[in-house]
PDB file of C-alpha atoms and ligand atoms in Angstrom:
ATOM      1  CA  MET A1056       0.000   0.000   0.000  1.00 74.00           C
ATOM      2  CA  ASN A1057       1.205   3.540  -0.737  1.00 91.00           C
ATOM      3  CA  LYS A1058       2.485   5.593   2.148  1.00 98.00           C
ATOM      4  CA  ILE A1059       0.513   8.632   3.297  1.00 98.00           C
ATOM      5  CA  ALA A1060       2.267  11.972   3.803  1.00 99.00           C
ATOM      6  CA  LEU A1061       0.631  15.042   5.322  1.00 99.00           C
ATOM      7  CA  ILE A1062       2.208  18.342   4.314  1.00 99.00           C
ATOM      8  CA  THR A1063       1.294  21.636   5.969  1.00 99.00           C
ATOM      9  CA  GLY A1064       1.780  24.815   3.940  1.00 98.00           C
ATOM     10  CA  ALA A1065       1.307  22.978   0.649  1.00 98.00           C
ATOM     11  CA  THR A1066      -0.125  25.981  -1.202  1.00 98.00           C
ATOM     12  CA  SER A1067       3.244  27.420  -2.213  1.00 98.00           C
ATOM     13  CA  GLY A1068       7.020  27.261  -1.977  1.00 98.00           C
ATOM     14  CA  ILE A1069       8.666  24.366  -0.183  1.00 99.00           C
ATOM     15  CA  GLY A1070       5.402  22.633   0.734  1.00 99.00           C
ATOM     16  CA  LYS A1071       4.096  22.669  -2.829  1.00 98.00           C
ATOM     17  CA  ALA A1072       7.412  21.446  -4.263  1.00 98.00           C
ATOM     18  CA  THR A1073       7.454  18.668  -1.674  1.00 98.00           C
ATOM     19  CA  ALA A1074       3.939  17.623  -2.667  1.00 98.00           C
ATOM     20  CA  LEU A1075       4.974  17.411  -6.325  1.00 98.00           C
ATOM     21  CA  LYS A1076       8.106  15.415  -5.455  1.00 98.00           C
ATOM     22  CA  LEU A1077       6.418  12.948  -3.107  1.00 98.00           C
ATOM     23  CA  ALA A1078       3.564  12.458  -5.575  1.00 98.00           C
ATOM     24  CA  GLU A1079       6.137  11.389  -8.186  1.00 97.00           C
ATOM     25  CA  GLN A1080       7.268   8.779  -5.698  1.00 96.00           C
ATOM     26  CA  GLY A1081       3.782   7.403  -5.229  1.00 96.00           C
ATOM     27  CA  TYR A1082       2.909   8.866  -1.828  1.00 98.00           C
ATOM     28  CA  GLN A1083      -0.761   9.558  -1.148  1.00 98.00           C
ATOM     29  CA  LEU A1084      -0.956  13.136   0.043  1.00 98.00           C
ATOM     30  CA  ILE A1085      -2.929  15.111   2.591  1.00 99.00           C
ATOM     31  CA  LEU A1086      -2.325  18.715   1.600  1.00 98.00           C
ATOM     32  CA  CYS A1087      -3.041  21.543   4.041  1.00 98.00           C
ATOM     33  CA  GLY A1088      -3.067  25.334   3.898  1.00 98.00           C
ATOM     34  CA  ARG A1089      -5.411  28.282   4.217  1.00 98.00           C
ATOM     35  CA  ARG A1090      -5.903  28.950   0.479  1.00 98.00           C
ATOM     36  CA  THR A1091      -8.367  26.302  -0.650  1.00 98.00           C
ATOM     37  CA  GLU A1092      -8.159  27.321  -4.320  1.00 98.00           C
ATOM     38  CA  LYS A1093      -4.384  26.754  -4.360  1.00 98.00           C
ATOM     39  CA  LEU A1094      -4.817  23.337  -2.760  1.00 98.00           C
ATOM     40  CA  GLU A1095      -7.421  22.409  -5.375  1.00 98.00           C
ATOM     41  CA  GLU A1096      -5.176  23.661  -8.233  1.00 98.00           C
ATOM     42  CA  LEU A1097      -2.341  21.499  -6.939  1.00 98.00           C
ATOM     43  CA  LYS A1098      -4.630  18.507  -6.510  1.00 98.00           C
ATOM     44  CA  GLU A1099      -5.620  18.867 -10.195  1.00 98.00           C
ATOM     45  CA  GLN A1100      -1.950  18.626 -11.210  1.00 97.00           C
ATOM     46  CA  LEU A1101      -1.307  15.404  -9.303  1.00 97.00           C
ATOM     47  CA  THR A1102      -2.103  11.876 -10.367  1.00 94.00           C
ATOM     48  CA  THR A1103      -1.611  10.397  -6.893  1.00 97.00           C
ATOM     49  CA  PRO A1104      -4.608  10.242  -4.476  1.00 98.00           C
ATOM     50  CA  VAL A1105      -4.909  13.589  -2.678  1.00 98.00           C
ATOM     51  CA  PHE A1106      -7.052  14.766   0.234  1.00 98.00           C
ATOM     52  CA  THR A1107      -7.106  18.488   0.993  1.00 98.00           C
ATOM     53  CA  LEU A1108      -7.756  20.201   4.309  1.00 98.00           C
ATOM     54  CA  THR A1109      -8.158  23.945   4.713  1.00 98.00           C
ATOM     55  CA  PHE A1110      -7.227  25.319   8.112  1.00 98.00           C
ATOM     56  CA  ASP A1111      -5.116  27.940   9.817  1.00 98.00           C
ATOM     57  CA  VAL A1112      -2.548  26.144  11.983  1.00 98.00           C
ATOM     58  CA  ARG A1113      -3.009  28.877  14.617  1.00 98.00           C
ATOM     59  CA  ASN A1114      -6.596  27.807  15.266  1.00 98.00           C
ATOM     60  CA  ARG A1115      -6.306  24.894  17.672  1.00 98.00           C
ATOM     61  CA  GLU A1116      -9.968  23.819  17.509  1.00 98.00           C
ATOM     62  CA  ASP A1117      -9.894  23.880  13.727  1.00 98.00           C
ATOM     63  CA  VAL A1118      -6.649  21.916  13.531  1.00 98.00           C
ATOM     64  CA  GLU A1119      -8.068  19.277  15.866  1.00 98.00           C
ATOM     65  CA  SER A1120     -11.458  18.985  14.179  1.00 98.00           C
ATOM     66  CA  GLN A1121     -10.106  19.001  10.618  1.00 98.00           C
ATOM     67  CA  LEU A1122      -7.528  16.318  11.346  1.00 98.00           C
ATOM     68  CA  ALA A1123     -10.071  14.263  13.303  1.00 98.00           C
ATOM     69  CA  SER A1124     -12.402  14.457  10.291  1.00 97.00           C
ATOM     70  CA  LEU A1125     -10.030  12.511   8.026  1.00 98.00           C
ATOM     71  CA  PRO A1126     -11.753   9.413   6.622  1.00 98.00           C
ATOM     72  CA  ASP A1127     -10.437   6.107   8.022  1.00 97.00           C
ATOM     73  CA  GLU A1128      -8.507   5.302   4.864  1.00 98.00           C
ATOM     74  CA  TRP A1129      -6.538   8.559   5.292  1.00 98.00           C
ATOM     75  CA  LYS A1130      -5.870   8.303   9.028  1.00 98.00           C
ATOM     76  CA  ASN A1131      -2.699   6.182   8.997  1.00 98.00           C
ATOM     77  CA  ILE A1132      -0.240   8.967   8.332  1.00 98.00           C
ATOM     78  CA  ASP A1133       3.304   7.726   7.742  1.00 98.00           C
ATOM     79  CA  VAL A1134       5.008  11.065   7.192  1.00 99.00           C
ATOM     80  CA  LEU A1135       4.237  14.503   8.620  1.00 99.00           C
ATOM     81  CA  VAL A1136       6.013  17.458   7.047  1.00 99.00           C
ATOM     82  CA  ASN A1137       5.604  20.408   9.423  1.00 99.00           C
ATOM     83  CA  ASN A1138       6.341  23.119   6.885  1.00 99.00           C
ATOM     84  CA  ALA A1139       3.652  25.817   7.324  1.00 98.00           C
ATOM     85  CA  GLY A1140       5.147  29.049   8.561  1.00 98.00           C
ATOM     86  CA  ASN A1141       6.359  32.473   7.588  1.00 98.00           C
ATOM     87  CA  ALA A1142       8.235  35.540   8.755  1.00 98.00           C
ATOM     88  CA  HIS A1143       6.101  38.624   9.298  1.00 98.00           C
ATOM     89  CA  GLY A1144       7.952  41.933   9.311  1.00 98.00           C
ATOM     90  CA  PHE A1145      11.611  42.837   9.544  1.00 98.00           C
ATOM     91  CA  SER A1146      12.236  45.336  12.315  1.00 98.00           C
ATOM     92  CA  PRO A1147      14.277  45.890  15.426  1.00 98.00           C
ATOM     93  CA  ILE A1148      12.748  44.570  18.598  1.00 98.00           C
ATOM     94  CA  GLN A1149      12.011  48.090  19.925  1.00 98.00           C
ATOM     95  CA  THR A1150       9.632  48.863  17.048  1.00 98.00           C
ATOM     96  CA  GLY A1151       8.369  45.367  16.257  1.00 98.00           C
ATOM     97  CA  ASP A1152       4.680  44.952  15.491  1.00 98.00           C
ATOM     98  CA  THR A1153       3.054  42.797  18.147  1.00 98.00           C
ATOM     99  CA  ASP A1154       0.530  41.397  15.632  1.00 98.00           C
ATOM    100  CA  ASP A1155       3.501  40.158  13.584  1.00 98.00           C
ATOM    101  CA  TRP A1156       4.964  38.571  16.707  1.00 98.00           C
ATOM    102  CA  ASP A1157       1.676  36.794  17.419  1.00 98.00           C
ATOM    103  CA  ALA A1158       1.478  35.549  13.819  1.00 98.00           C
ATOM    104  CA  MET A1159       4.993  34.068  14.000  1.00 98.00           C
ATOM    105  CA  MET A1160       4.836  32.533  17.449  1.00 98.00           C
ATOM    106  CA  ASP A1161       1.284  31.242  16.967  1.00 98.00           C
ATOM    107  CA  GLY A1162       1.897  29.878  13.463  1.00 98.00           C
ATOM    108  CA  ASN A1163       5.494  28.721  13.385  1.00 99.00           C
ATOM    109  CA  VAL A1164       5.569  27.321  16.926  1.00 99.00           C
ATOM    110  CA  LYS A1165       2.116  26.639  18.350  1.00 99.00           C
ATOM    111  CA  GLY A1166       0.666  25.640  14.973  1.00 99.00           C
ATOM    112  CA  LEU A1167       3.402  23.060  14.479  1.00 99.00           C
ATOM    113  CA  LEU A1168       2.670  21.733  17.971  1.00 99.00           C
ATOM    114  CA  TYR A1169      -1.103  21.514  17.419  1.00 99.00           C
ATOM    115  CA  VAL A1170      -0.712  19.577  14.161  1.00 99.00           C
ATOM    116  CA  SER A1171       1.905  17.259  15.662  1.00 99.00           C
ATOM    117  CA  ARG A1172      -0.170  16.613  18.787  1.00 98.00           C
ATOM    118  CA  ALA A1173      -3.053  15.427  16.629  1.00 98.00           C
ATOM    119  CA  ILE A1174      -0.947  13.061  14.513  1.00 98.00           C
ATOM    120  CA  ILE A1175       1.602  11.597  16.938  1.00 98.00           C
ATOM    121  CA  PRO A1176      -0.823   9.255  18.804  1.00 98.00           C
ATOM    122  CA  GLY A1177      -1.639   7.357  15.585  1.00 98.00           C
ATOM    123  CA  MET A1178       2.064   7.009  14.782  1.00 98.00           C
ATOM    124  CA  MET A1179       2.640   5.716  18.320  1.00 98.00           C
ATOM    125  CA  ASP A1180      -0.136   3.114  17.956  1.00 98.00           C
ATOM    126  CA  ARG A1181       1.441   1.905  14.721  1.00 98.00           C
ATOM    127  CA  LYS A1182       4.961   2.178  16.220  1.00 98.00           C
ATOM    128  CA  LYS A1183       6.243   3.970  13.161  1.00 98.00           C
ATOM    129  CA  GLY A1184       6.222   7.332  11.496  1.00 98.00           C
ATOM    130  CA  HIS A1185       8.495  10.126  10.387  1.00 98.00           C
ATOM    131  CA  ILE A1186       8.111  13.787  11.322  1.00 99.00           C
ATOM    132  CA  ILE A1187      10.067  16.356   9.344  1.00 99.00           C
ATOM    133  CA  ASN A1188      10.155  19.818  10.883  1.00 99.00           C
ATOM    134  CA  ILE A1189      11.125  22.729   8.644  1.00 99.00           C
ATOM    135  CA  SER A1190      13.192  25.012  10.815  1.00 98.00           C
ATOM    136  CA  SER A1191      15.621  27.557   9.334  1.00 98.00           C
ATOM    137  CA  VAL A1192      19.174  28.799   9.622  1.00 98.00           C
ATOM    138  CA  ALA A1193      17.364  31.532  11.569  1.00 98.00           C
ATOM    139  CA  GLY A1194      16.954  28.865  14.236  1.00 98.00           C
ATOM    140  CA  LYS A1195      20.718  28.402  14.428  1.00 98.00           C
ATOM    141  CA  GLN A1196      21.800  32.043  14.551  1.00 98.00           C
ATOM    142  CA  THR A1197      19.874  35.245  15.269  1.00 98.00           C
ATOM    143  CA  TYR A1198      20.184  38.192  12.875  1.00 98.00           C
ATOM    144  CA  PRO A1199      19.334  41.899  13.289  1.00 98.00           C
ATOM    145  CA  ASN A1200      15.666  42.771  12.685  1.00 98.00           C
ATOM    146  CA  GLY A1201      14.697  39.125  12.930  1.00 98.00           C
ATOM    147  CA  ALA A1202      14.630  38.413  16.669  1.00 98.00           C
ATOM    148  CA  VAL A1203      11.111  37.042  16.826  1.00 98.00           C
ATOM    149  CA  TYR A1204      11.225  35.007  13.615  1.00 98.00           C
ATOM    150  CA  CYS A1205      14.575  33.598  14.790  1.00 98.00           C
ATOM    151  CA  ALA A1206      13.059  32.856  18.210  1.00 99.00           C
ATOM    152  CA  SER A1207      10.209  30.978  16.556  1.00 99.00           C
ATOM    153  CA  LYS A1208      12.675  28.854  14.588  1.00 99.00           C
ATOM    154  CA  LYS A1209      14.895  28.279  17.652  1.00 99.00           C
ATOM    155  CA  ALA A1210      11.720  26.928  19.235  1.00 99.00           C
ATOM    156  CA  VAL A1211      11.281  24.573  16.264  1.00 99.00           C
ATOM    157  CA  GLU A1212      14.863  23.360  16.819  1.00 99.00           C
ATOM    158  CA  ALA A1213      14.101  22.679  20.501  1.00 99.00           C
ATOM    159  CA  ILE A1214      10.841  20.934  19.616  1.00 99.00           C
ATOM    160  CA  SER A1215      12.646  18.695  17.105  1.00 99.00           C
ATOM    161  CA  GLU A1216      15.157  17.708  19.807  1.00 98.00           C
ATOM    162  CA  GLY A1217      12.390  17.110  22.308  1.00 99.00           C
ATOM    163  CA  MET A1218      10.325  15.085  19.854  1.00 99.00           C
ATOM    164  CA  ARG A1219      13.364  12.914  19.120  1.00 98.00           C
ATOM    165  CA  LEU A1220      13.942  12.314  22.828  1.00 98.00           C
ATOM    166  CA  ASP A1221      10.303  11.451  23.507  1.00 98.00           C
ATOM    167  CA  LEU A1222       9.372   9.564  20.354  1.00 98.00           C
ATOM    168  CA  THR A1223      12.417   7.501  19.369  1.00 98.00           C
ATOM    169  CA  GLU A1224      11.389   4.713  21.730  1.00 98.00           C
ATOM    170  CA  HIS A1225       8.039   4.628  19.943  1.00 98.00           C
ATOM    171  CA  GLY A1226       9.616   3.974  16.550  1.00 98.00           C
ATOM    172  CA  ILE A1227       9.092   7.510  15.247  1.00 98.00           C
ATOM    173  CA  LYS A1228      11.896   9.279  13.382  1.00 98.00           C
ATOM    174  CA  ILE A1229      12.415  13.035  13.639  1.00 99.00           C
ATOM    175  CA  THR A1230      14.273  15.104  11.068  1.00 99.00           C
ATOM    176  CA  ASN A1231      14.965  18.811  11.483  1.00 99.00           C
ATOM    177  CA  ILE A1232      15.754  20.688   8.263  1.00 99.00           C
ATOM    178  CA  ALA A1233      17.231  24.203   8.446  1.00 99.00           C
ATOM    179  CA  PRO A1234      17.361  25.921   5.059  1.00 99.00           C
ATOM    180  CA  GLY A1235      19.093  29.199   4.241  1.00 98.00           C
ATOM    181  CA  ALA A1236      17.639  31.544   1.620  1.00 98.00           C
ATOM    182  CA  VAL A1237      15.057  29.832  -0.595  1.00 98.00           C
ATOM    183  CA  GLU A1238      13.221  31.954  -3.172  1.00 98.00           C
ATOM    184  CA  THR A1239       9.501  31.374  -2.545  1.00 98.00           C
ATOM    185  CA  GLU A1240       6.639  33.608  -1.420  1.00 98.00           C
ATOM    186  CA  PHE A1241       8.497  33.882   1.913  1.00 98.00           C
ATOM    187  CA  SER A1242       9.952  37.393   1.474  1.00 98.00           C
ATOM    188  CA  GLU A1243       6.787  38.711  -0.143  1.00 98.00           C
ATOM    189  CA  VAL A1244       4.881  37.640   2.966  1.00 98.00           C
ATOM    190  CA  ARG A1245       7.596  39.054   5.249  1.00 98.00           C
ATOM    191  CA  PHE A1246       7.413  42.428   3.470  1.00 98.00           C
ATOM    192  CA  LYS A1247       3.596  42.473   3.340  1.00 98.00           C
ATOM    193  CA  GLY A1248       3.231  42.040  -0.401  1.00 98.00           C
ATOM    194  CA  ASP A1249       6.065  44.418  -1.439  1.00 98.00           C
ATOM    195  CA  LYS A1250       7.314  42.386  -4.414  1.00 98.00           C
ATOM    196  CA  GLU A1251      10.175  44.780  -5.265  1.00 98.00           C
ATOM    197  CA  ARG A1252      11.624  44.584  -1.786  1.00 98.00           C
ATOM    198  CA  ALA A1253      11.164  40.820  -1.755  1.00 98.00           C
ATOM    199  CA  LYS A1254      12.998  40.464  -5.077  1.00 98.00           C
ATOM    200  CA  LYS A1255      16.001  42.364  -3.721  1.00 98.00           C
ATOM    201  CA  VAL A1256      16.566  39.693  -1.060  1.00 98.00           C
ATOM    202  CA  TYR A1257      17.635  37.288  -3.800  1.00 98.00           C
ATOM    203  CA  GLU A1258      19.523  39.691  -6.068  1.00 98.00           C
ATOM    204  CA  GLY A1259      23.183  39.153  -6.957  1.00 98.00           C
ATOM    205  CA  PHE A1260      23.370  35.490  -5.951  1.00 98.00           C
ATOM    206  CA  GLU A1261      21.671  32.235  -6.709  1.00 98.00           C
ATOM    207  CA  PRO A1262      19.312  31.327  -3.879  1.00 98.00           C
ATOM    208  CA  LEU A1263      18.035  27.845  -3.205  1.00 98.00           C
ATOM    209  CA  VAL A1264      14.796  26.902  -4.930  1.00 98.00           C
ATOM    210  CA  ALA A1265      11.910  25.087  -3.261  1.00 99.00           C
ATOM    211  CA  GLU A1266      12.724  21.948  -5.272  1.00 98.00           C
ATOM    212  CA  ASP A1267      16.133  21.755  -3.533  1.00 99.00           C
ATOM    213  CA  ILE A1268      14.398  21.337  -0.195  1.00 99.00           C
ATOM    214  CA  ALA A1269      11.841  18.935  -1.675  1.00 99.00           C
ATOM    215  CA  ASP A1270      14.738  16.805  -3.015  1.00 98.00           C
ATOM    216  CA  LEU A1271      16.294  16.817   0.423  1.00 98.00           C
ATOM    217  CA  ILE A1272      13.035  15.743   2.049  1.00 99.00           C
ATOM    218  CA  SER A1273      12.697  12.988  -0.508  1.00 98.00           C
ATOM    219  CA  TYR A1274      16.254  11.812   0.257  1.00 98.00           C
ATOM    220  CA  VAL A1275      15.671  11.905   4.009  1.00 98.00           C
ATOM    221  CA  LEU A1276      12.624   9.678   3.473  1.00 98.00           C
ATOM    222  CA  SER A1277      14.481   7.296   1.174  1.00 98.00           C
ATOM    223  CA  VAL A1278      17.188   6.045   3.534  1.00 98.00           C
ATOM    224  CA  PRO A1279      16.938   2.572   5.072  1.00 98.00           C
ATOM    225  CA  GLU A1280      14.599   2.203   8.054  1.00 97.00           C
ATOM    226  CA  ARG A1281      17.644   1.773  10.371  1.00 98.00           C
ATOM    227  CA  VAL A1282      18.894   5.298   9.509  1.00 98.00           C
ATOM    228  CA  THR A1283      17.620   8.595  10.944  1.00 98.00           C
ATOM    229  CA  ILE A1284      18.880  11.796   9.383  1.00 98.00           C
ATOM    230  CA  ALA A1285      18.443  13.965  12.454  1.00 98.00           C
ATOM    231  CA  ASP A1286      19.527  17.423  11.374  1.00 98.00           C
ATOM    232  CA  VAL A1287      20.301  19.050   8.060  1.00 98.00           C
ATOM    233  CA  THR A1288      21.459  22.637   7.446  1.00 98.00           C
ATOM    234  CA  VAL A1289      21.450  23.680   3.820  1.00 98.00           C
ATOM    235  CA  TYR A1290      22.687  26.964   2.370  1.00 98.00           C
ATOM    236  CA  PRO A1291      22.874  28.378  -1.127  1.00 98.00           C
ATOM    237  CA  LYS A1292      26.514  28.295  -2.256  1.00 98.00           C
ATOM    238  CA  ALA A1293      26.841  32.079  -1.790  1.00 98.00           C
ATOM    239  CA  GLN A1294      25.500  32.172   1.774  1.00 98.00           C
ATOM    240  CA  ALA A1295      27.741  31.591   4.804  1.00 98.00           C
ATOM    241  CA  ALA A1296      25.396  32.580   7.647  1.00 98.00           C
ATOM    242  CA  PRO A1297      21.840  33.947   7.836  1.00 97.00           C
ATOM    243  CA  ALA A1298      22.939  37.556   7.237  1.00 96.00           C
ATOM    244  CA  THR A1299      26.151  36.823   5.289  1.00 97.00           C
ATOM    245  CA  VAL A1300      25.517  36.479   1.562  1.00 98.00           C
ATOM    246  CA  TYR A1301      28.211  37.086  -1.074  1.00 98.00           C
ATOM    247  CA  ARG A1302      26.538  38.964  -3.915  1.00 98.00           C
ATOM    248  CA  LYS A1303      27.988  39.758  -7.328  1.00 92.00           C
ATOM    249  CA  GLN A1304      28.748  43.449  -7.818  1.00 74.00           C
ATOM    250  CA  GLN A1305      26.146  45.174  -9.980  1.00 59.00           C
ATOM    251  CA  PRO A1306      27.717  46.643 -13.158  1.00 52.00           C
ATOM    252  CA  GLU A1307      28.344  50.398 -12.794  1.00 57.00           C
ATOM    253  CA  GLY A1308      25.423  52.581 -13.767  1.00 51.00           C
ATOM    254  CA  ASN A1309      23.067  49.680 -13.259  1.00 43.00           C
ATOM    255  CA  SER A1310      21.724  50.622  -9.860  1.00 38.00           C
TER     256      SER A1310
HETATM  257  P1  LIG B 402       5.863  30.382   1.382  1.00 75.02           P
HETATM  258  O1  LIG B 402       5.377  31.693   1.861  1.00 75.02           O
HETATM  259  O2  LIG B 402       6.024  30.169  -0.075  1.00 75.02           O
HETATM  260  O3  LIG B 402       4.951  29.210   1.970  1.00 75.02           O
HETATM  261  C1  LIG B 402       4.457  29.240   3.283  1.00 75.02           C
HETATM  262  C2  LIG B 402       3.384  28.183   3.405  1.00 75.02           C
HETATM  263  O4  LIG B 402       2.938  28.122   4.768  1.00 75.02           O
HETATM  264  C3  LIG B 402       2.178  28.494   2.540  1.00 75.02           C
HETATM  265  O5  LIG B 402       1.715  27.299   1.948  1.00 75.02           O
HETATM  266  C4  LIG B 402       1.155  29.024   3.536  1.00 75.02           C
HETATM  267  O6  LIG B 402      -0.137  28.638   3.100  1.00 75.02           O
HETATM  268  C5  LIG B 402       1.525  28.235   4.801  1.00 75.02           C
HETATM  269  N1  LIG B 402       1.128  28.943   6.007  1.00 75.02           N
HETATM  270  C6  LIG B 402       1.665  30.080   6.503  1.00 75.02           C
HETATM  271  N2  LIG B 402       1.016  30.454   7.616  1.00 75.02           N
HETATM  272  C7  LIG B 402       0.037  29.528   7.815  1.00 75.02           C
HETATM  273  C8  LIG B 402      -0.987  29.377   8.776  1.00 75.02           C
HETATM  274  N3  LIG B 402      -1.125  30.246   9.789  1.00 75.02           N
HETATM  275  N4  LIG B 402      -1.831  28.322   8.688  1.00 75.02           N
HETATM  276  C9  LIG B 402      -1.679  27.433   7.678  1.00 75.02           C
HETATM  277  N5  LIG B 402      -0.747  27.515   6.734  1.00 75.02           N
HETATM  278  C10 LIG B 402       0.107  28.567   6.793  1.00 75.02           C
HETATM  279  O7  LIG B 402       7.267  30.156   2.114  1.00 75.02           O
HETATM  280  P2  LIG B 402       8.285  28.912   2.152  1.00 75.02           P
HETATM  281  O8  LIG B 402       7.847  27.811   1.305  1.00 75.02           O
HETATM  282  O9  LIG B 402       9.618  29.477   1.971  1.00 75.02           O
HETATM  283  O10 LIG B 402       8.158  28.523   3.689  1.00 75.02           O
HETATM  284  C11 LIG B 402       7.895  27.210   4.153  1.00 75.02           C
HETATM  285  C12 LIG B 402       8.629  26.987   5.456  1.00 75.02           C
HETATM  286  O11 LIG B 402      10.034  27.093   5.232  1.00 75.02           O
HETATM  287  C13 LIG B 402       8.296  28.014   6.549  1.00 75.02           C
HETATM  288  O12 LIG B 402       8.207  27.346   7.779  1.00 75.02           O
HETATM  289  C14 LIG B 402       9.536  28.932   6.538  1.00 75.02           C
HETATM  290  O13 LIG B 402       9.736  29.533   7.775  1.00 75.02           O
HETATM  291  C15 LIG B 402      10.616  27.922   6.198  1.00 75.02           C
HETATM  292  N6  LIG B 402      11.856  28.468   5.675  1.00 75.02           N
HETATM  293  C16 LIG B 402      11.843  29.237   4.534  1.00 75.02           C
HETATM  294  C17 LIG B 402      13.039  29.733   4.047  1.00 75.02           C
HETATM  295  C18 LIG B 402      13.099  30.647   2.870  1.00 75.02           C
HETATM  296  O14 LIG B 402      14.133  31.311   2.684  1.00 75.02           O
HETATM  297  N7  LIG B 402      12.089  30.709   2.027  1.00 75.02           N
HETATM  298  C19 LIG B 402      14.311  29.394   4.676  1.00 75.02           C
HETATM  299  C20 LIG B 402      14.187  28.601   5.859  1.00 75.02           C
HETATM  300  C21 LIG B 402      13.006  28.133   6.303  1.00 75.02           C
HETATM  301  P3  LIG B 402      -1.435  29.559   3.121  1.00 75.02           P
HETATM  302  O15 LIG B 402      -0.988  30.974   2.951  1.00 75.02           O
HETATM  303  O16 LIG B 402      -2.272  29.037   1.995  1.00 75.02           O
HETATM  304  O17 LIG B 402      -2.019  29.263   4.430  1.00 75.02           O
HETATM  305  C1  LIG B 403      14.258  31.962   6.177  1.00 75.02           C
HETATM  306  C2  LIG B 403      15.701  32.249   5.972  1.00 75.02           C
HETATM  307  O1  LIG B 403      17.596  33.809   6.629  1.00 75.02           O
HETATM  308  O2  LIG B 403      15.513  34.829   5.882  1.00 75.02           O
HETATM  309  O3  LIG B 403      14.051  31.224   7.323  1.00 75.02           O
HETATM  310  O4  LIG B 403      15.664  33.827   8.038  1.00 75.02           O
HETATM  311  S1  LIG B 403      16.131  33.742   6.697  1.00 75.02           S
END
């Protein structure tokens, strides 16, 4: 029987690329996000069986009821990719927007916990499962103007460690993936729809693309059952640390 993978944040970027990659490999997919139309568009593109669920990971009741509503044939989830998340805003702590802080802590941290809490018991009953948490290099090192996003990803790092400590004896593998700059809708969301500003983040160097992370996820899932890839940090070639990117000089007069 095909394995079932549930991917949060499947409407764009890394989550969408992961859905396309795992579908190629024959996984049945439960795709989650807030934008139903994007989930349906993606479902149309896939030939593998797909079940879609629309919910905001910040809404605990909704997370619980939507996941509880899965039909029996979709309940035995083998792989959970905790990918949903975003940065909101880019400002020093003294002028940070508290709504942005709520969005990041509630989505990136508590949302990941709510989804995991609903799925872990089934994995424990079956004594197998694999949870892949998408952290960030922001969870390894804090950068200016990013304290709260970085804090949310440091929390993901701690949760991955804690999950591994608590769930290994139950046959569940935990993988923490920390990407550097990946060109997705991420910066557009961070800068509240300012596409020009978002584009600049990736100028002068070749960022990672969502498919790079999807390939990594696919590899992590492909290793023999005896192997757990616990932690992966992945940078674009031109990036050495979250705020250290080597960009090509722009030609003179081309500002
Ligand atoms: P995108 O903005 O392209 O995708 C974010 C996804 O998360 C969307 O599918 C969005 O779906 C979903 N999402 C966001 N908030 C919520 C919410 N409250 N409830 C449900 N779904 C939500 O960005 P990426 O693909 O780049 O980001 C995916 C993950 O990768 C995030 O956790 C991000 O922090 C992490 N990451 C990204 C990096 C980058 O440089 N791009 C680097 C390191 C880590 P919808 O809007 O439909 O709800
Ligand atoms: C996204 C990468 O460096 O913008 O998590 O925080 S970074």
